[in-house]
Amino acid sequence: EMEAKYTRKMQALRDEMDLRRKTEIHELEERKNTQISELLGNHEGAFGAIKNYYNDITAKNLALINLLKEQVEDLKKKEAVLEKEKADVLRENKGLTEPLQEAQELVAELKKKLVHYYRDKEALMNSKAHLKITQKELKDLQWEHEVLEQRFSQVQEERDELYQKFTRAINEVQQKTGFKNLLLERKLHGLLTLLEQKEVELGEVIAASNFDPSALSLVSHKLEDVLNSKNATIQDLQLQLARVCKAHNDMLQTFEAKLTAFGIPLDNLGFQPLSFPLPGQ
């Protein structure tokens, strides 16, 4: 009974499983058929699109081929025309070879002239620039010249005024110095003459009188004192004379230096300045 029972259960389970398997197989087949239908539809659409695409390309290519054939025929015709023109041009070139050579020589010469032209143009530009600079320098120099002329006129006036003042001073100093030198020389000459007379008189007195040696010595000492005093006076006069002569000569040197600085020749003075020699020279 148990075996029959389980046999019946197993048969029922087998039937259930067969039914389920058949159901699932049927569902799978339906889904498969649906997918196949969809794929077929998609494939047919894609195939139609591709077919249309390639049909269009083919039509375009055929049109392009026809167009290219026409262009090739046109090009052949043009080539024939160009060949004919080429032959004509070659014939013309043969006739133009000599003019071409002349033209090439003319071009070479013109190129040389062009190089010289560029050089001349550059030199002209440099000359113009230099001319501008020179003109500016000329204007500056003209302005400086005017300023210098004004300064020169002013310096000339100052020079003339200084020249007149200095000439008057020179004349006055020469007159005063000459007069003073003359007085000093006369005074010195008079003192020397007087000294000689006194010495002669003293010698005569000593020779005429019989002085004792002590008195003679005393008189000699006094005479020496007097002579020393007179010699000191003479030396002072000589020193004064030397100082005056030196001052006069220094003034003449300064005057000549000023004239040289102002560009005045010494010959324009109208006289020759006297240069006194120093005493003893």
XYZ file of C-alpha atoms in Angstrom:
281
model
C 0.000 0.000 0.000
C 2.794 2.336 0.883
C 4.550 1.457 -2.359
C 1.313 2.051 -4.259
C 0.728 5.220 -2.338
C 4.185 6.571 -3.116
C 3.935 5.362 -6.675
C 0.749 7.343 -7.046
C 2.433 10.390 -5.427
C 5.436 10.007 -7.637
C 3.224 9.727 -10.700
C 1.240 12.814 -9.615
C 4.515 14.745 -8.985
C 5.862 13.571 -12.329
C 2.693 14.719 -14.047
C 2.879 18.071 -12.221
C 6.496 18.490 -13.129
C 5.803 17.559 -16.773
C 2.993 20.090 -16.845
C 5.196 22.763 -15.299
C 8.019 21.895 -17.733
C 5.660 22.070 -20.683
C 4.307 25.403 -19.417
C 7.778 26.856 -18.991
C 8.835 25.500 -22.395
C 5.767 27.067 -23.934
C 6.556 30.433 -22.258
C 10.168 30.204 -23.413
C 9.094 29.431 -26.955
C 6.693 32.392 -26.912
C 9.411 34.721 -25.626
C 11.833 33.267 -28.144
C 9.363 33.750 -30.963
C 8.692 37.316 -29.792
C 12.430 38.120 -29.693
C 12.897 36.455 -33.077
C 10.069 38.563 -34.503
C 11.583 41.711 -32.993
C 15.054 40.812 -34.288
C 13.662 40.045 -37.716
C 11.836 43.385 -37.737
C 14.954 45.228 -36.579
C 17.115 43.397 -39.071
C 14.688 44.095 -41.880
C 14.613 47.826 -40.915
C 18.425 47.986 -40.694
C 18.731 46.064 -43.931
C 16.302 48.447 -45.614
C 18.235 51.464 -44.284
C 21.532 49.968 -45.405
C 20.038 49.047 -48.731
C 18.720 52.572 -49.203
C 22.082 54.005 -48.068
C 24.038 51.886 -50.486
C 21.496 52.568 -53.213
C 21.996 56.289 -52.643
C 25.777 55.851 -52.631
C 25.592 53.798 -55.766
C 23.407 56.396 -57.460
C 25.726 59.168 -56.347
C 28.759 57.215 -57.488
C 27.151 56.579 -60.843
C 26.321 60.263 -61.171
C 29.861 61.118 -60.073
C 31.292 58.630 -62.552
C 29.218 60.143 -65.326
C 30.283 63.623 -64.234
C 33.915 62.545 -64.077
C 33.620 60.975 -67.505
C 32.281 64.259 -68.827
C 35.088 66.143 -67.007
C 37.639 63.716 -68.428
C 36.294 64.319 -71.902
C 36.391 68.071 -71.278
C 39.927 67.766 -69.907
C 40.948 65.753 -72.944
C 39.512 68.439 -75.164
C 41.259 71.126 -73.076
C 44.454 69.085 -73.156
C 44.245 68.927 -76.941
C 43.684 72.677 -77.027
C 46.537 73.218 -74.548
C 48.810 70.980 -76.574
C 48.008 73.046 -79.604
C 48.563 76.238 -77.624
C 51.741 74.721 -76.218
C 53.006 74.088 -79.724
C 52.116 77.651 -80.652
C 53.820 78.960 -77.502
C 56.910 76.886 -78.211
C 57.052 78.343 -81.676
C 56.597 81.816 -80.202
C 59.247 81.062 -77.550
C 61.692 80.114 -80.247
C 61.022 83.478 -81.860
C 61.224 85.276 -78.453
C 64.465 83.669 -77.259
C 66.611 86.548 -78.453
C 64.275 89.248 -77.016
C 64.111 87.200 -73.814
C 67.890 87.167 -73.566
C 67.948 90.907 -74.167
C 65.217 91.325 -71.568
C 67.196 89.189 -69.083
C 70.288 91.302 -69.664
C 68.140 94.396 -69.226
C 66.723 92.909 -65.983
C 70.243 92.180 -64.707
C 71.296 95.723 -65.508
C 68.139 97.085 -63.878
C 68.848 94.953 -60.792
C 72.321 96.473 -60.598
C 70.799 99.919 -60.975
C 68.240 98.983 -58.321
C 71.049 98.002 -55.929
C 72.775 101.322 -56.643
C 69.429 103.048 -56.222
C 68.919 101.469 -52.802
C 72.456 102.431 -51.841
C 71.917 105.983 -53.069
C 68.554 106.078 -51.309
C 70.109 104.909 -48.048
C 72.953 107.396 -48.499
C 70.368 110.112 -49.209
C 68.423 109.188 -46.074
C 71.629 109.236 -44.050
C 72.540 112.567 -45.641
C 69.089 113.952 -44.810
C 69.413 112.749 -41.215
C 72.916 114.197 -41.038
C 71.602 117.401 -42.636
C 68.895 117.663 -39.989
C 71.482 117.162 -37.266
C 73.786 119.673 -38.974
C 70.950 122.179 -39.324
C 70.132 121.782 -35.645
C 73.806 122.168 -34.772
C 73.924 125.219 -37.098
C 70.946 126.765 -35.310
C 72.589 126.059 -31.957
C 75.866 127.505 -33.243
C 74.070 130.565 -34.628
C 72.402 131.079 -31.291
C 75.724 130.597 -29.508
C 77.299 132.946 -32.068
C 74.741 135.636 -31.295
C 75.260 135.128 -27.580
C 79.033 135.221 -28.070
C 78.747 138.340 -30.227
C 76.772 140.040 -27.483
C 79.306 138.873 -24.915
C 82.114 139.922 -27.277
C 80.617 143.384 -27.638
C 80.250 143.612 -23.882
C 83.815 142.337 -23.367
C 85.075 144.792 -26.018
C 83.406 147.668 -24.196
C 84.853 146.440 -20.894
C 88.248 145.962 -22.583
C 88.200 149.444 -24.104
C 87.164 150.943 -20.798
C 89.799 148.917 -18.947
C 92.348 149.785 -21.637
C 91.661 153.504 -21.252
C 91.754 153.291 -17.459
C 94.908 151.213 -17.540
C 96.573 153.520 -20.058
C 95.834 156.517 -17.874
C 97.093 154.615 -14.829
C 100.257 153.580 -16.712
C 100.903 157.131 -17.806
C 100.331 158.461 -14.305
C 102.457 155.742 -12.730
C 105.200 156.244 -15.319
C 105.180 159.964 -14.716
C 105.186 159.547 -10.942
C 107.730 156.740 -11.020
C 109.991 158.545 -13.464
C 109.825 161.724 -11.459
C 110.446 159.893 -8.203
C 113.320 157.905 -9.696
C 114.797 161.104 -11.089
C 114.569 162.782 -7.675
C 116.093 159.756 -5.961
C 118.910 159.554 -8.488
C 119.625 163.274 -8.200
C 119.511 163.071 -4.431
C 121.825 160.065 -4.464
C 124.170 161.782 -6.910
C 124.195 164.926 -4.735
C 124.959 162.903 -1.615
C 127.799 161.092 -3.358
C 129.214 164.380 -4.608
C 128.887 165.905 -1.136
C 130.559 162.867 0.359
C 133.467 163.179 -2.026
C 133.802 166.884 -1.205
C 133.705 166.180 2.505
C 136.325 163.510 2.169
C 138.582 165.907 0.182
C 138.008 168.678 2.712
C 138.670 166.304 5.577
C 141.869 165.137 3.980
C 142.977 168.731 3.475
C 142.090 169.615 7.069
C 143.963 166.618 8.407
C 146.913 167.386 6.226
C 146.924 171.093 7.199
C 146.506 170.589 10.930
C 148.758 168.679 13.178
C 146.273 166.645 15.206
C 147.543 164.252 17.743
C 146.787 160.642 17.091
C 144.079 160.421 19.789
C 142.219 163.439 18.424
C 142.696 162.176 14.933
C 141.313 158.817 16.009
C 138.306 160.504 17.613
C 137.660 162.582 14.507
C 138.080 159.469 12.367
C 135.543 157.615 14.496
C 133.078 160.480 14.229
C 133.706 160.658 10.533
C 133.134 156.936 10.215
C 129.895 157.280 12.146
C 128.785 160.045 9.822
C 129.834 157.985 6.793
C 128.052 154.945 8.127
C 124.923 157.035 8.653
C 125.202 158.438 5.134
C 125.831 154.945 3.739
C 122.772 153.658 5.574
C 120.751 156.519 4.078
C 122.138 155.703 0.649
C 121.247 152.017 1.092
C 117.724 152.972 2.189
C 117.380 155.195 -0.865
C 118.680 152.395 -3.077
C 116.210 149.942 -1.509
C 113.357 152.390 -2.064
C 114.474 152.871 -5.640
C 114.679 149.086 -6.146
C 111.178 148.608 -4.679
C 109.734 151.329 -6.920
C 111.426 149.854 -10.016
C 110.263 146.345 -9.144
C 106.686 147.549 -8.557
C 106.798 149.386 -11.888
C 108.147 146.314 -13.728
C 105.575 144.011 -12.051
C 102.829 146.405 -13.070
C 104.118 146.333 -16.672
C 104.165 142.510 -16.676
C 100.606 142.403 -15.297
C 99.507 144.957 -17.898
C 101.072 142.923 -20.744
C 99.460 139.722 -19.412
C 96.039 141.418 -19.328
C 96.503 142.719 -22.877
C 97.482 139.212 -24.051
C 94.455 137.711 -22.257
C 92.143 140.189 -24.003
C 93.835 139.570 -27.359
C 95.255 143.114 -27.717
C 98.674 143.316 -29.391
C 101.265 145.407 -27.574
C 101.803 147.399 -30.774
C 98.315 148.930 -30.383
C 99.428 150.904 -27.325
C 101.017 153.644 -29.412
C 104.029 153.824 -27.092
C 106.719 151.566 -25.675
C 106.378 151.059 -21.878
C 109.659 151.767 -20.067
C 111.108 148.969 -17.991
C 113.479 150.376 -15.350
C 116.541 148.287 -14.560
C 117.019 147.473 -10.899
C 119.821 149.363 -9.103
C 123.114 147.606 -9.511
C 122.162 146.038 -12.897
